[in-house]
Each structure stands twice: as C-alpha cells, then as structure tokens.
Tab-separated table of C-alpha atoms in Angstrom:
chain	number	residue	atom	x	y	z
A	1	MET	CA	18.812	-10.475	-21.501
A	2	GLU	CA	19.739	-7.566	-19.424
A	3	TRP	CA	18.960	-3.728	-19.126
A	4	ARG	CA	19.526	-1.030	-16.598
A	5	ASP	CA	17.034	1.855	-15.992
A	6	GLU	CA	15.678	4.121	-13.488
A	7	GLY	CA	12.332	3.557	-12.082
A	8	VAL	CA	9.438	4.087	-9.387
A	9	VAL	CA	8.428	1.168	-7.255
A	10	ILE	CA	4.692	1.039	-7.692
A	11	GLY	CA	3.768	-2.259	-6.051
A	12	VAL	CA	5.190	-5.263	-4.091
A	13	ARG	CA	3.751	-8.543	-3.215
A	14	PRO	CA	5.593	-11.263	-1.289
A	15	HIS	CA	6.931	-14.463	-3.154
A	16	GLY	CA	7.683	-17.273	-0.822
A	17	GLU	CA	9.403	-16.546	2.312
A	18	THR	CA	12.192	-14.292	1.561
A	19	SER	CA	11.556	-12.933	-2.036
A	20	ALA	CA	9.155	-10.281	-3.524
A	21	ILE	CA	7.634	-9.537	-6.903
A	22	ALA	CA	8.182	-5.861	-7.622
A	23	GLU	CA	6.230	-3.717	-9.909
A	24	ILE	CA	8.188	-0.863	-11.162
A	25	LEU	CA	7.514	1.999	-13.507
A	26	THR	CA	10.660	2.404	-15.315
A	27	ALA	CA	11.718	5.503	-17.412
A	28	GLU	CA	12.658	3.676	-20.781
A	29	HIS	CA	10.955	0.150	-20.433
A	30	GLY	CA	7.507	0.890	-19.096
A	31	ARG	CA	5.921	-0.972	-16.347
A	32	TYR	CA	7.813	-4.133	-15.659
A	33	LEU	CA	7.315	-7.016	-12.812
A	34	GLY	CA	10.209	-8.877	-11.698
A	35	MET	CA	11.542	-11.004	-8.813
A	36	VAL	CA	13.734	-9.329	-6.106
A	37	ARG	CA	15.613	-12.154	-4.205
A	38	GLY	CA	15.803	-11.201	-0.630
A	39	GLY	CA	13.146	-8.641	-1.192
A	40	ARG	CA	11.598	-9.367	2.317
A	41	SER	CA	14.784	-8.847	4.083
A	42	ARG	CA	15.308	-5.901	6.625
A	43	HIS	CA	17.851	-4.298	4.137
A	44	MET	CA	15.407	-4.446	1.072
A	45	ARG	CA	12.079	-3.634	2.769
A	46	PRO	CA	12.702	0.101	3.028
A	47	VAL	CA	13.804	0.300	-0.539
A	48	LEU	CA	10.647	-1.746	-1.858
A	49	GLN	CA	8.227	0.874	-0.613
A	50	PRO	CA	5.747	2.245	-3.177
A	51	GLY	CA	6.936	5.869	-4.439
A	52	ASN	CA	10.692	5.039	-4.005
A	53	LEU	CA	13.037	5.916	-6.883
A	54	VAL	CA	15.451	3.036	-7.687
A	55	MET	CA	18.008	2.002	-10.185
A	56	VAL	CA	16.977	-1.313	-11.652
A	57	THR	CA	18.874	-4.037	-13.343
A	58	TRP	CA	16.419	-6.602	-14.926
A	59	ARG	CA	17.976	-9.915	-16.020
A	60	ALA	CA	16.250	-12.899	-17.691
A	61	ARG	CA	17.285	-15.668	-19.966
A	62	LEU	CA	14.687	-14.867	-22.566
A	63	GLU	CA	12.796	-11.759	-23.171
A	64	GLU	CA	9.308	-13.144	-22.292
A	65	HIS	CA	10.385	-14.473	-18.918
A	66	MET	CA	9.647	-12.431	-15.886
A	67	GLY	CA	12.975	-12.088	-14.762
A	68	THR	CA	14.829	-10.818	-11.697
A	69	PHE	CA	15.455	-7.221	-10.472
A	70	GLN	CA	18.308	-6.149	-8.746
A	71	LEU	CA	17.464	-2.673	-7.000
A	72	GLU	CA	19.783	0.011	-5.701
A	73	ALA	CA	18.035	2.932	-3.788
A	74	LEU	CA	18.171	6.570	-5.545
A	75	SER	CA	15.722	8.459	-3.529
A	76	LEU	CA	13.487	7.042	-0.720
A	77	LYS	CA	10.402	9.291	-1.030
A	78	ALA	CA	8.070	7.022	0.732
A	79	GLY	CA	9.485	7.723	4.378
A	80	PHE	CA	8.663	11.662	3.717
A	81	ILE	CA	5.068	10.762	2.782
A	82	LEU	CA	4.022	8.238	5.544
A	83	ALA	CA	3.070	10.861	8.158
A	84	HIS	CA	0.748	12.962	5.819
A	85	PRO	CA	-2.570	11.454	5.199
A	86	LEU	CA	-3.365	13.668	2.127
A	87	ARG	CA	0.193	12.783	0.554
A	88	LEU	CA	-0.399	9.216	1.381
A	89	ALA	CA	-3.764	9.090	-0.331
A	90	GLY	CA	-2.008	11.092	-3.172
A	91	LEU	CA	0.782	8.392	-3.569
A	92	ASN	CA	-1.757	5.539	-3.036
A	93	THR	CA	-3.834	6.905	-5.935
A	94	LEU	CA	-0.788	7.526	-8.211
A	95	MET	CA	0.619	4.013	-7.758
A	96	ALA	CA	-2.783	2.451	-8.341
A	97	MET	CA	-3.347	4.355	-11.435
A	98	ALA	CA	-0.015	3.590	-12.723
A	99	GLN	CA	-0.799	-0.131	-12.644
A	100	MET	CA	-3.525	0.526	-15.317
A	101	MET	CA	-0.662	1.117	-17.620
A	102	PRO	CA	0.197	-1.761	-20.008
A	103	GLU	CA	3.142	-3.967	-19.169
A	104	ARG	CA	6.513	-3.560	-20.867
A	105	GLU	CA	5.311	-0.608	-23.167
A	106	PRO	CA	7.644	2.373	-22.598
A	107	HIS	CA	5.621	5.604	-21.714
A	108	PRO	CA	8.466	8.011	-20.919
A	109	ARG	CA	6.280	11.094	-20.744
A	110	LEU	CA	4.087	9.508	-18.203
A	111	TYR	CA	7.121	8.348	-16.213
A	112	ASN	CA	8.601	11.843	-16.176
A	113	ALA	CA	5.243	13.158	-15.015
A	114	ALA	CA	5.163	10.758	-12.162
A	115	HIS	CA	8.584	11.718	-11.261
A	116	VAL	CA	7.637	15.363	-10.926
A	117	VAL	CA	4.442	14.752	-8.961
A	118	LEU	CA	6.573	12.678	-6.504
A	119	SER	CA	9.510	15.328	-6.161
A	120	GLN	CA	6.734	18.090	-5.422
A	121	MET	CA	5.075	15.836	-2.873
A	122	GLU	CA	6.268	17.838	-0.031
A	123	ASP	CA	4.527	21.062	-1.448
A	124	ASP	CA	0.866	20.473	-0.855
A	125	ALA	CA	-0.119	23.783	-2.867
A	126	VAL	CA	1.477	22.031	-5.960
A	127	TRP	CA	1.255	18.216	-6.310
A	128	PRO	CA	-2.618	17.639	-6.150
A	129	ALA	CA	-2.628	19.739	-9.592
A	130	LEU	CA	0.158	17.823	-10.977
A	131	LEU	CA	-1.571	14.550	-9.996
A	132	VAL	CA	-4.639	15.835	-12.100
A	133	ARG	CA	-2.287	16.604	-15.087
A	134	TRP	CA	-0.746	13.289	-14.543
A	135	GLU	CA	-4.207	11.364	-14.840
A	136	MET	CA	-4.912	13.414	-18.105
A	137	GLY	CA	-1.616	12.156	-19.201
A	138	LEU	CA	-2.538	8.586	-18.378
A	139	LEU	CA	-5.815	8.998	-20.452
A	140	ASP	CA	-3.719	10.399	-23.288
A	141	GLU	CA	-1.014	7.767	-23.261
A	142	LEU	CA	-3.865	5.050	-23.160
A	143	GLY	CA	-5.484	6.400	-26.135
A	144	PHE	CA	-8.381	8.345	-24.696
A	145	GLY	CA	-6.790	11.783	-24.338
A	146	LEU	CA	-9.188	14.548	-24.018
A	147	ASP	CA	-9.056	17.662	-26.538
A	148	LEU	CA	-8.951	20.800	-24.705
A	149	SER	CA	-7.186	22.674	-27.572
A	150	ARG	CA	-10.366	24.263	-29.112
A	151	CYS	CA	-14.029	24.443	-28.693
A	152	ALA	CA	-15.874	21.582	-29.956
A	153	ALA	CA	-18.841	23.742	-31.040
A	154	THR	CA	-17.506	26.829	-32.529
A	155	GLY	CA	-13.775	25.870	-33.190
A	156	GLN	CA	-12.432	28.733	-30.987
A	157	GLY	CA	-9.204	28.324	-29.054
A	158	ASP	CA	-10.067	30.784	-26.346
A	159	ASP	CA	-12.345	31.248	-23.443
A	160	LEU	CA	-12.701	27.402	-23.011
A	161	ALA	CA	-14.772	26.720	-19.649
A	162	TYR	CA	-16.375	23.221	-20.214
A	163	VAL	CA	-15.710	19.663	-21.249
A	164	SER	CA	-18.164	17.597	-22.985
A	165	PRO	CA	-18.714	14.330	-21.306
A	166	ARG	CA	-19.825	12.785	-24.702
A	167	SER	CA	-16.772	13.702	-26.614
A	168	GLY	CA	-14.258	14.368	-24.128
A	169	ARG	CA	-13.672	17.918	-26.037
A	170	ALA	CA	-13.642	21.378	-24.716
A	171	VAL	CA	-16.696	23.658	-24.866
A	172	SER	CA	-16.305	27.364	-24.920
A	173	LYS	CA	-18.149	29.427	-22.384
A	174	GLY	CA	-20.594	31.024	-24.853
A	175	ALA	CA	-21.428	27.922	-26.617
A	176	GLY	CA	-21.812	25.646	-23.329
A	177	LEU	CA	-23.575	28.208	-21.067
A	178	PRO	CA	-27.205	26.649	-22.160
A	179	TYR	CA	-26.038	23.164	-21.407
A	180	HIS	CA	-23.763	23.880	-18.443
A	181	GLU	CA	-25.413	21.408	-16.147
A	182	ARG	CA	-24.727	18.789	-18.470
A	183	LEU	CA	-20.925	19.551	-18.874
A	184	PHE	CA	-17.941	19.273	-16.831
A	185	LEU	CA	-16.260	22.585	-15.650
A	186	LEU	CA	-12.840	22.944	-17.236
A	187	PRO	CA	-10.361	24.002	-14.394
A	188	ALA	CA	-8.283	26.830	-15.645
A	189	PHE	CA	-5.098	25.110	-14.702
A	190	LEU	CA	-5.763	22.635	-17.266
A	191	ASN	CA	-5.957	25.238	-19.867
A	192	GLY	CA	-2.511	26.572	-19.461
A	193	GLU	CA	-3.356	29.252	-16.933
A	194	GLU	CA	-1.254	29.498	-13.913
A	195	GLY	CA	-2.562	29.214	-10.173
A	196	PHE	CA	-5.311	27.351	-8.781
A	197	VAL	CA	-7.445	26.656	-5.698
A	198	VAL	CA	-8.660	23.417	-4.128
A	199	ALA	CA	-12.071	23.677	-5.901
A	200	ASP	CA	-10.290	23.657	-9.290
A	201	VAL	CA	-8.182	20.493	-8.217
A	202	LEU	CA	-11.439	18.974	-7.158
A	203	GLU	CA	-13.058	19.691	-10.626
A	204	GLY	CA	-10.126	18.339	-12.386
A	205	PHE	CA	-10.346	15.140	-10.435
A	206	LYS	CA	-13.961	14.872	-11.246
A	207	LEU	CA	-13.318	15.358	-15.019
A	208	THR	CA	-10.606	12.800	-15.038
A	209	GLY	CA	-12.391	10.398	-12.801
A	210	PHE	CA	-15.373	10.220	-15.282
A	211	PHE	CA	-13.301	9.404	-18.316
A	212	LEU	CA	-10.863	6.926	-16.369
A	213	GLU	CA	-14.071	5.145	-15.157
A	214	ARG	CA	-15.456	5.144	-18.714
A	215	HIS	CA	-12.432	4.022	-20.775
A	216	VAL	CA	-10.133	2.401	-18.260
A	217	TYR	CA	-11.793	0.877	-15.032
A	218	GLY	CA	-15.298	0.190	-16.402
A	219	PRO	CA	-14.274	-1.910	-19.303
A	220	ARG	CA	-12.208	-3.878	-17.106
A	221	GLN	CA	-14.807	-4.253	-14.429
A	222	ILE	CA	-12.666	-2.996	-11.611
A	223	GLN	CA	-13.355	-0.334	-9.104
A	224	MET	CA	-11.369	2.979	-9.092
A	225	PRO	CA	-9.055	2.855	-6.401
A	226	GLN	CA	-10.550	3.919	-2.991
A	227	ALA	CA	-7.465	6.015	-2.182
A	228	ARG	CA	-8.628	8.477	-4.941
A	229	ALA	CA	-11.936	8.803	-3.163
A	230	TRP	CA	-10.141	9.386	0.224
A	231	LEU	CA	-7.884	11.914	-1.508
A	232	CYS	CA	-10.969	13.863	-2.816
A	233	GLU	CA	-12.485	13.658	0.696
A	234	ASN	CA	-9.490	14.974	2.135
A	235	LEU	CA	-9.298	17.958	-0.175
A	236	LYS	CA	-12.908	18.706	0.420
A	237	GLU	CA	-12.253	18.832	4.152
A	238	GLN	CA	-9.100	21.038	3.420
A	239	MET	CA	-11.473	23.418	1.402
A	240	ALA	CA	-14.201	23.551	4.071
A	241	ALA	CA	-11.611	24.369	6.758
B	1	MET	CA	11.471	-39.098	-6.946
B	2	LYS	CA	12.263	-42.074	-5.275
B	3	ARG	CA	10.550	-42.879	-1.937
B	4	GLN	CA	12.854	-43.292	0.991
B	5	ALA	CA	10.370	-44.070	3.703
B	6	GLY	CA	6.768	-45.285	4.177
B	7	PRO	CA	3.852	-43.278	3.377
B	8	GLU	CA	3.345	-42.047	7.044
B	9	ILE	CA	6.737	-40.602	7.353
B	10	GLU	CA	6.610	-39.233	3.665
B	11	ARG	CA	3.048	-37.493	4.932
B	12	LEU	CA	4.735	-36.105	7.893
B	13	ILE	CA	7.652	-34.613	5.897
B	14	LEU	CA	5.140	-33.225	3.284
B	15	LEU	CA	3.154	-31.465	5.834
B	16	LEU	CA	6.190	-30.229	7.989
B	17	SER	CA	7.640	-28.861	4.666
B	18	LYS	CA	4.558	-26.389	4.247
B	19	ILE	CA	5.580	-24.626	7.569
B	20	PRO	CA	7.004	-21.131	7.107
B	21	GLY	CA	11.077	-21.452	7.592
B	22	LEU	CA	10.970	-25.253	6.559
B	23	GLY	CA	11.689	-26.642	3.147
B	24	PRO	CA	11.690	-30.293	2.273
B	25	ARG	CA	15.233	-31.014	3.335
B	26	SER	CA	14.749	-29.463	6.752
B	27	ALA	CA	11.458	-31.129	7.189
B	28	ARG	CA	13.112	-34.312	6.314
B	29	ARG	CA	15.817	-33.701	9.198
B	30	ALA	CA	13.128	-32.487	11.583
B	31	VAL	CA	11.163	-35.831	11.035
B	32	LEU	CA	14.313	-37.844	11.434
B	33	HIS	CA	14.907	-36.315	14.599
B	34	LEU	CA	11.570	-36.813	15.876
B	35	VAL	CA	11.424	-40.298	14.895
B	36	LYS	CA	14.683	-40.884	16.679
B	37	ASN	CA	13.252	-39.339	19.847
B	38	ARG	CA	9.787	-40.869	19.535
B	39	ASP	CA	8.850	-40.971	23.180
B	40	LYS	CA	10.419	-37.664	24.201
B	41	LEU	CA	9.579	-35.471	21.308
B	42	LEU	CA	7.196	-37.270	18.772
B	43	GLY	CA	4.510	-38.384	21.143
B	44	PRO	CA	4.257	-35.169	23.262
B	45	LEU	CA	4.191	-32.994	19.881
B	46	ALA	CA	1.466	-35.146	18.590
B	47	SER	CA	-0.742	-34.480	21.673
B	48	ALA	CA	0.222	-30.879	21.892
B	49	LEU	CA	-0.659	-30.397	18.161
B	50	ALA	CA	-3.988	-32.274	18.839
B	51	ASP	CA	-4.906	-30.017	21.973
B	52	ALA	CA	-3.989	-26.997	19.978
B	53	HIS	CA	-6.102	-28.263	17.139
B	54	ASP	CA	-9.094	-28.951	19.460
B	55	LYS	CA	-8.725	-25.674	21.823
B	56	VAL	CA	-7.071	-22.747	19.963
B	57	SER	CA	-9.628	-20.202	18.790
B	58	GLU	CA	-9.771	-16.448	17.869
B	59	CYS	CA	-10.503	-14.240	20.677
B	60	SER	CA	-13.919	-12.629	20.033
B	61	THR	CA	-12.767	-9.403	21.527
B	62	CYS	CA	-9.402	-8.641	20.070
B	63	GLY	CA	-8.704	-11.139	17.427
B	64	ASN	CA	-5.717	-12.672	19.027
B	65	VAL	CA	-5.405	-16.593	19.191
B	66	ASP	CA	-5.438	-18.390	22.401
B	67	THR	CA	-6.989	-21.502	23.988
B	68	LEU	CA	-9.397	-18.971	26.018
B	69	ASN	CA	-12.150	-16.744	24.683
B	70	PRO	CA	-11.803	-14.119	25.761
B	71	CYS	CA	-7.985	-14.526	25.648
B	72	THR	CA	-5.580	-14.411	28.376
B	73	ILE	CA	-4.657	-10.838	27.736
B	74	CYS	CA	-8.438	-9.678	27.413
B	75	SER	CA	-9.411	-11.442	30.706
B	76	ASP	CA	-6.286	-10.114	32.604
B	77	VAL	CA	-7.600	-7.784	35.443
B	78	ARG	CA	-4.218	-6.271	35.881
B	79	ARG	CA	-4.121	-4.630	32.601
B	80	ASP	CA	-5.460	-1.126	31.629
B	81	LYS	CA	-8.721	-1.582	29.989
B	82	THR	CA	-8.552	2.193	28.892
B	83	ILE	CA	-5.779	1.993	26.458
B	84	LEU	CA	-6.045	0.001	23.386
B	85	CYS	CA	-2.955	-0.872	20.984
B	86	VAL	CA	-4.004	-1.705	17.174
B	87	VAL	CA	-1.754	-4.237	15.534
B	88	GLU	CA	-1.781	-5.574	11.884
B	89	GLU	CA	-1.375	-9.347	12.855
B	90	VAL	CA	-1.211	-11.672	15.858
B	91	GLY	CA	2.572	-11.837	15.228
B	92	ASP	CA	2.885	-8.026	16.034
B	93	LEU	CA	0.862	-8.618	19.302
B	94	TRP	CA	3.490	-11.113	20.149
B	95	ALA	CA	6.224	-9.195	19.519
B	96	LEU	CA	4.896	-6.473	21.851
B	97	GLU	CA	4.242	-8.990	24.480
B	98	ARG	CA	7.744	-10.314	24.228
B	99	ALA	CA	8.991	-6.843	24.936
B	100	SER	CA	6.682	-6.446	27.723
B	101	ALA	CA	6.175	-3.010	26.180
B	102	TRP	CA	2.382	-2.578	26.692
B	103	GLY	CA	0.182	-2.939	29.693
B	104	GLY	CA	-3.137	-2.249	27.972
B	105	GLN	CA	-5.448	-4.133	25.638
B	106	TYR	CA	-4.947	-4.975	22.145
B	107	HIS	CA	-7.031	-5.152	18.681
B	108	VAL	CA	-5.725	-7.322	15.770
B	109	LEU	CA	-6.996	-5.875	12.550
B	110	GLY	CA	-5.843	-9.022	10.464
B	111	GLY	CA	-4.054	-7.148	7.733
B	112	THR	CA	-3.867	-3.449	6.113
B	113	LEU	CA	-5.592	-1.656	3.850
B	114	SER	CA	-4.094	-1.891	0.350
B	115	ALA	CA	-5.145	-0.017	-2.584
B	116	LEU	CA	-2.769	-2.124	-4.942
B	117	GLY	CA	-3.790	-5.526	-3.257
B	118	GLY	CA	-7.468	-4.502	-3.358
B	119	VAL	CA	-7.955	-4.865	0.581
B	120	ARG	CA	-10.871	-2.599	1.541
B	121	PRO	CA	-11.858	-1.524	5.185
B	122	GLU	CA	-14.659	-4.118	5.133
B	123	ASP	CA	-11.839	-6.946	4.835
B	124	LEU	CA	-10.426	-5.802	8.064
B	125	ASP	CA	-11.621	-5.718	11.790
B	126	ILE	CA	-11.955	-2.239	11.529
B	127	ASP	CA	-15.722	-1.981	12.226
B	128	GLN	CA	-15.253	-4.269	15.427
B	129	LEU	CA	-12.524	-1.906	16.678
B	130	VAL	CA	-14.733	1.030	16.090
B	131	SER	CA	-17.831	-0.491	17.853
B	132	ARG	CA	-15.349	-1.665	20.745
B	133	CYS	CA	-14.189	1.965	21.143
B	134	ALA	CA	-17.747	3.335	21.115
B	135	GLN	CA	-18.665	1.310	24.297
B	136	GLY	CA	-17.025	4.166	26.067
B	137	HIS	CA	-14.315	3.064	28.229
B	138	ILE	CA	-11.451	3.443	25.878
B	139	LYS	CA	-9.524	6.711	26.193
B	140	GLU	CA	-6.417	6.256	23.980
B	141	VAL	CA	-5.802	3.946	20.932
B	142	VAL	CA	-2.136	3.549	20.010
B	143	LEU	CA	-1.808	2.605	16.269
B	144	ALA	CA	0.987	0.120	16.168
B	145	THR	CA	0.763	-0.494	12.418
B	146	ASN	CA	4.079	-1.120	10.403
B	147	ALA	CA	5.985	1.844	9.026
B	148	THR	CA	5.024	0.946	5.481
B	149	VAL	CA	2.775	2.799	2.988
B	150	GLU	CA	0.087	0.233	3.579
B	151	GLY	CA	0.532	0.173	7.362
B	152	GLN	CA	0.440	4.064	7.654
B	153	THR	CA	-2.661	4.260	5.200
B	154	THR	CA	-4.535	1.863	7.596
B	155	ALA	CA	-3.418	4.067	10.500
B	156	HIS	CA	-4.620	7.343	8.910
B	157	TYR	CA	-7.938	5.526	8.127
B	158	ILE	CA	-8.581	4.382	11.462
B	159	THR	CA	-7.689	7.895	12.909
B	160	ASP	CA	-10.228	9.346	10.797
B	161	ARG	CA	-12.932	6.854	11.902
B	162	LEU	CA	-12.070	7.302	15.582
B	163	LYS	CA	-11.862	11.263	15.323
B	164	LYS	CA	-15.745	11.056	15.261
B	165	LEU	CA	-15.886	9.435	18.503
B	166	GLY	CA	-13.651	11.826	20.202
B	167	ILE	CA	-10.964	9.198	21.069
B	168	ALA	CA	-7.396	10.343	21.263
B	169	THR	CA	-5.014	8.368	18.868
B	170	SER	CA	-1.234	8.243	18.869
B	171	ARG	CA	1.147	6.130	16.753
B	172	LEU	CA	4.657	4.581	17.317
B	173	ALA	CA	7.760	6.816	16.893
B	174	HIS	CA	9.820	6.363	13.856
B	175	GLY	CA	13.539	6.702	14.056
B	176	VAL	CA	17.042	4.965	14.690
B	177	PRO	CA	16.673	1.428	15.601
B	178	VAL	CA	18.997	0.207	18.463
B	179	GLY	CA	22.201	-0.750	16.911
B	180	GLY	CA	21.381	1.042	13.626
B	181	GLU	CA	24.199	3.279	11.923
B	182	LEU	CA	23.038	6.405	10.610
B	183	ASP	CA	25.231	5.678	7.290
B	184	TYR	CA	22.731	2.656	6.488
B	185	LEU	CA	19.409	4.500	7.361
B	186	ASP	CA	17.138	5.580	4.425
B	187	GLU	CA	16.422	9.269	4.010
B	188	GLY	CA	12.615	8.947	5.193
B	189	THR	CA	13.856	7.292	8.676
B	190	LEU	CA	16.709	9.910	9.088
B	191	THR	CA	14.319	12.828	8.393
B	192	GLN	CA	11.550	11.499	10.932
B	193	ALA	CA	14.284	10.900	13.523
B	194	ILE	CA	15.560	14.326	13.253
B	195	ARG	CA	11.860	15.681	13.091
B	196	ALA	CA	10.898	13.804	16.290
B	197	ARG	CA	14.150	14.544	18.234
B	198	ARG	CA	13.908	15.094	22.081
B	199	PRO	CA	15.916	17.124	24.690
B	200	PHE	CA	18.627	14.991	25.957
C-alpha cells in the first residue's frame, strides 16, 4: 500500500531513540499517523515541527497497519511563528483542535482552511478570524455545524445578530433582543460581512468554544486545549492596549 | 532464545540493553568487555554505580542532579547569583556547562508545555522558578529552551509570568550554526538569522 499527498504536521512524539511517530493532516487522506524513521535526527527535527507543510509518502504492507512516512519539506512555517506569542498560541490551538478530527477520514475543506490559516499567520489582522472560521468548519465536518443561514424564530435571512446556545441556530435582532442575555452574539464576520475587530474575534471564539466543549470535548471527557485560553487572553490584552 | 550465559550475566545484559544508545547486541559486547576486565572495569564500575545510587539526588534549588544538595553549581560562590538560565532538561544544563558559556545560575524545568501532549504548567517546575525569582536577587532570566514549537511556547509562558515581577527576560539567538550551509537551512532559521543580523 502506498500513497503520496500534501499535509501539515500537527503532532510528533518520539519513538525509540531515533524514530518518531508523526501525526499529519493530509489533503486527501485526512488525519494520519505514521512512523518516521530517523525522525529525531538533526536533519528531520526542523521538518517535524507542528505547522510545517510537507509532502508525505505513506507506505505499509496492509491498509490497517500504521505504516511509515517519508517526508519532504514544502514550507517550514513553524520557524516564522516561534518568536510571536500570539501566533504560537494560534498555531497550538489549530494543531490541538485538528487532533479532534477522526483518523483516516478525508476532510479536504478543513485541510484547505487550515492551509489558509497557516499561510496568513504573518498577518495578525487576518488569521484570528480565519481560525474562528476554521473552528466553525471543524464543528460542521464533525456533524455539529451551526445553522447561521436564517433566523430560528422568524425564518428571515437578514439582520441576524445572535446564536441560540440550545439549537445552534441564528436568531434575528428583533426576535432575540428580549432574550439577548441568554444568547451568543453573532459576530458580523461570521455572517458574511467584511471587516472585524478583536472583540468580534473573541465573540467568535466564545461561540465556537461553547459548541466545541458541548459536542467534541465534553463527551470525550477531555479539556479544551490550554493554548486556546492563552490565545483568548492574549487577544483580550491586545484589545485592552 | 537459547541462553548463552548464566543468569547473572544475562541479567546484566538485559539491564544494560535498556540504556539509551545500547541495544541487546551492544549490551552483550559491553558485558563481555566488562567481564574480561573484571578488576580494572567491572569492580570500579559496580562501586561507582552503587555510590551514584546512594548519593545522587535532585538539587532542591535548581533541579540539577548531583551528589550535593544544593548542587555544585548552586553552591559555587564564583557564579553570578543575579542571572538565571532556564533550561528544559538536565542534559541542556550539561551542554551549556560543557561549552563554559554561562557563568550564572540555572533552573531546570523538567520538560516543556505541550498542548498536544497534555503537559500543563503545573507539571513543570515553573512555580518554583517564579518563587525563586520573587525572592528579589535575580535581575535577568535567560530562556534557553529549545527552538521548537513546544520550547518557545514554554518560553513565552514564563515571560508572561515573570513580567508581573518586573524581571528582564531574554532568549537565545536563532541563526546559522557553526559549519551550517545556507542551502540546507530551513526558511524559518534563515529568516530569523536575517532579522537578527548584526554589524560586522
């Protein structure tokens, strides 16, 4: 068995003294684990950093085997991100969230979205909102997508301002105003409008965080990644400054 | 597998084969060498191992391993007590000592924060580091964590914690290693090296 695909390194753990088990989010094969022989060598360590884009060749005798990876660096993003605490928190969040995806199930839309987030990481005015959108996409691909197309109460498709925590559906401003304390604010950038401020991004993270906790992390009894909390704290500090 | 020697020798081979860098074959060769040099090597090695087992402990101040507590580095009066170098593991401390690159104190964290591996701040010696810095005599902390995503995440977290104490922090430079060829360096390292260029 053999295939070749493009992917993003999302995790690495040592295996023995010289090898590593790499976790890679690939474009057409989904989240895959494989052994990288010599993965702990000086040559391979810079390549096996989370966030790096690689060309992967997977080989195994049988489909159900874990198999081995042969990796070739395409774009080493991690190096650019290391010096920036906010970007590093964003990268850690993205990588930890990607680990929630089912193994060996292709999700090309989510892969492409992750690729876009990583490629925009040098622009702090853009990537946080893209990361919120990516989390929305993750919920969607896992089968818990939010319906933000029309109001759950009136059916109208415009003037949407809130999201119901019960149904995960959008609520219009008029219908939601009397209950606004119990509803999530719907950031305009999630509703197709252009432009956003940090406060919108934080509202977006609050919204996705609630549903990720309810549908993804809670049932598995695992905690949300701490990097996500650091990211939100950093964004709040940025907003205060 | 068929036994080739008595249980004492087999046990020695088994134990040695668990040491990093040694496999069953190399452990067998090492044991054979030890047995052949029984008086010159095996006896002294056995007593050195017994001494190390009895006396080695973790330094209560910095986390280094030594036969003294506080360790040799912490109790050295010639070292600058106002500057502190934070490293991930004892091996990193030894590497800096080998290079004679640092004349201050150390603090060993015992690992790095890892969102993916589930390592949280309370799993590392970060609280001890903060309380050590809060005592007042530390002026600068050098973060010598590895240039990996996890190492730098840890460095940023510590910087955040120390900011509240008003202590200056710095980190190791990233760039072209001695003997390194630009053609073989990753883009990240090259970018960091260009950004951190110095007058020549």
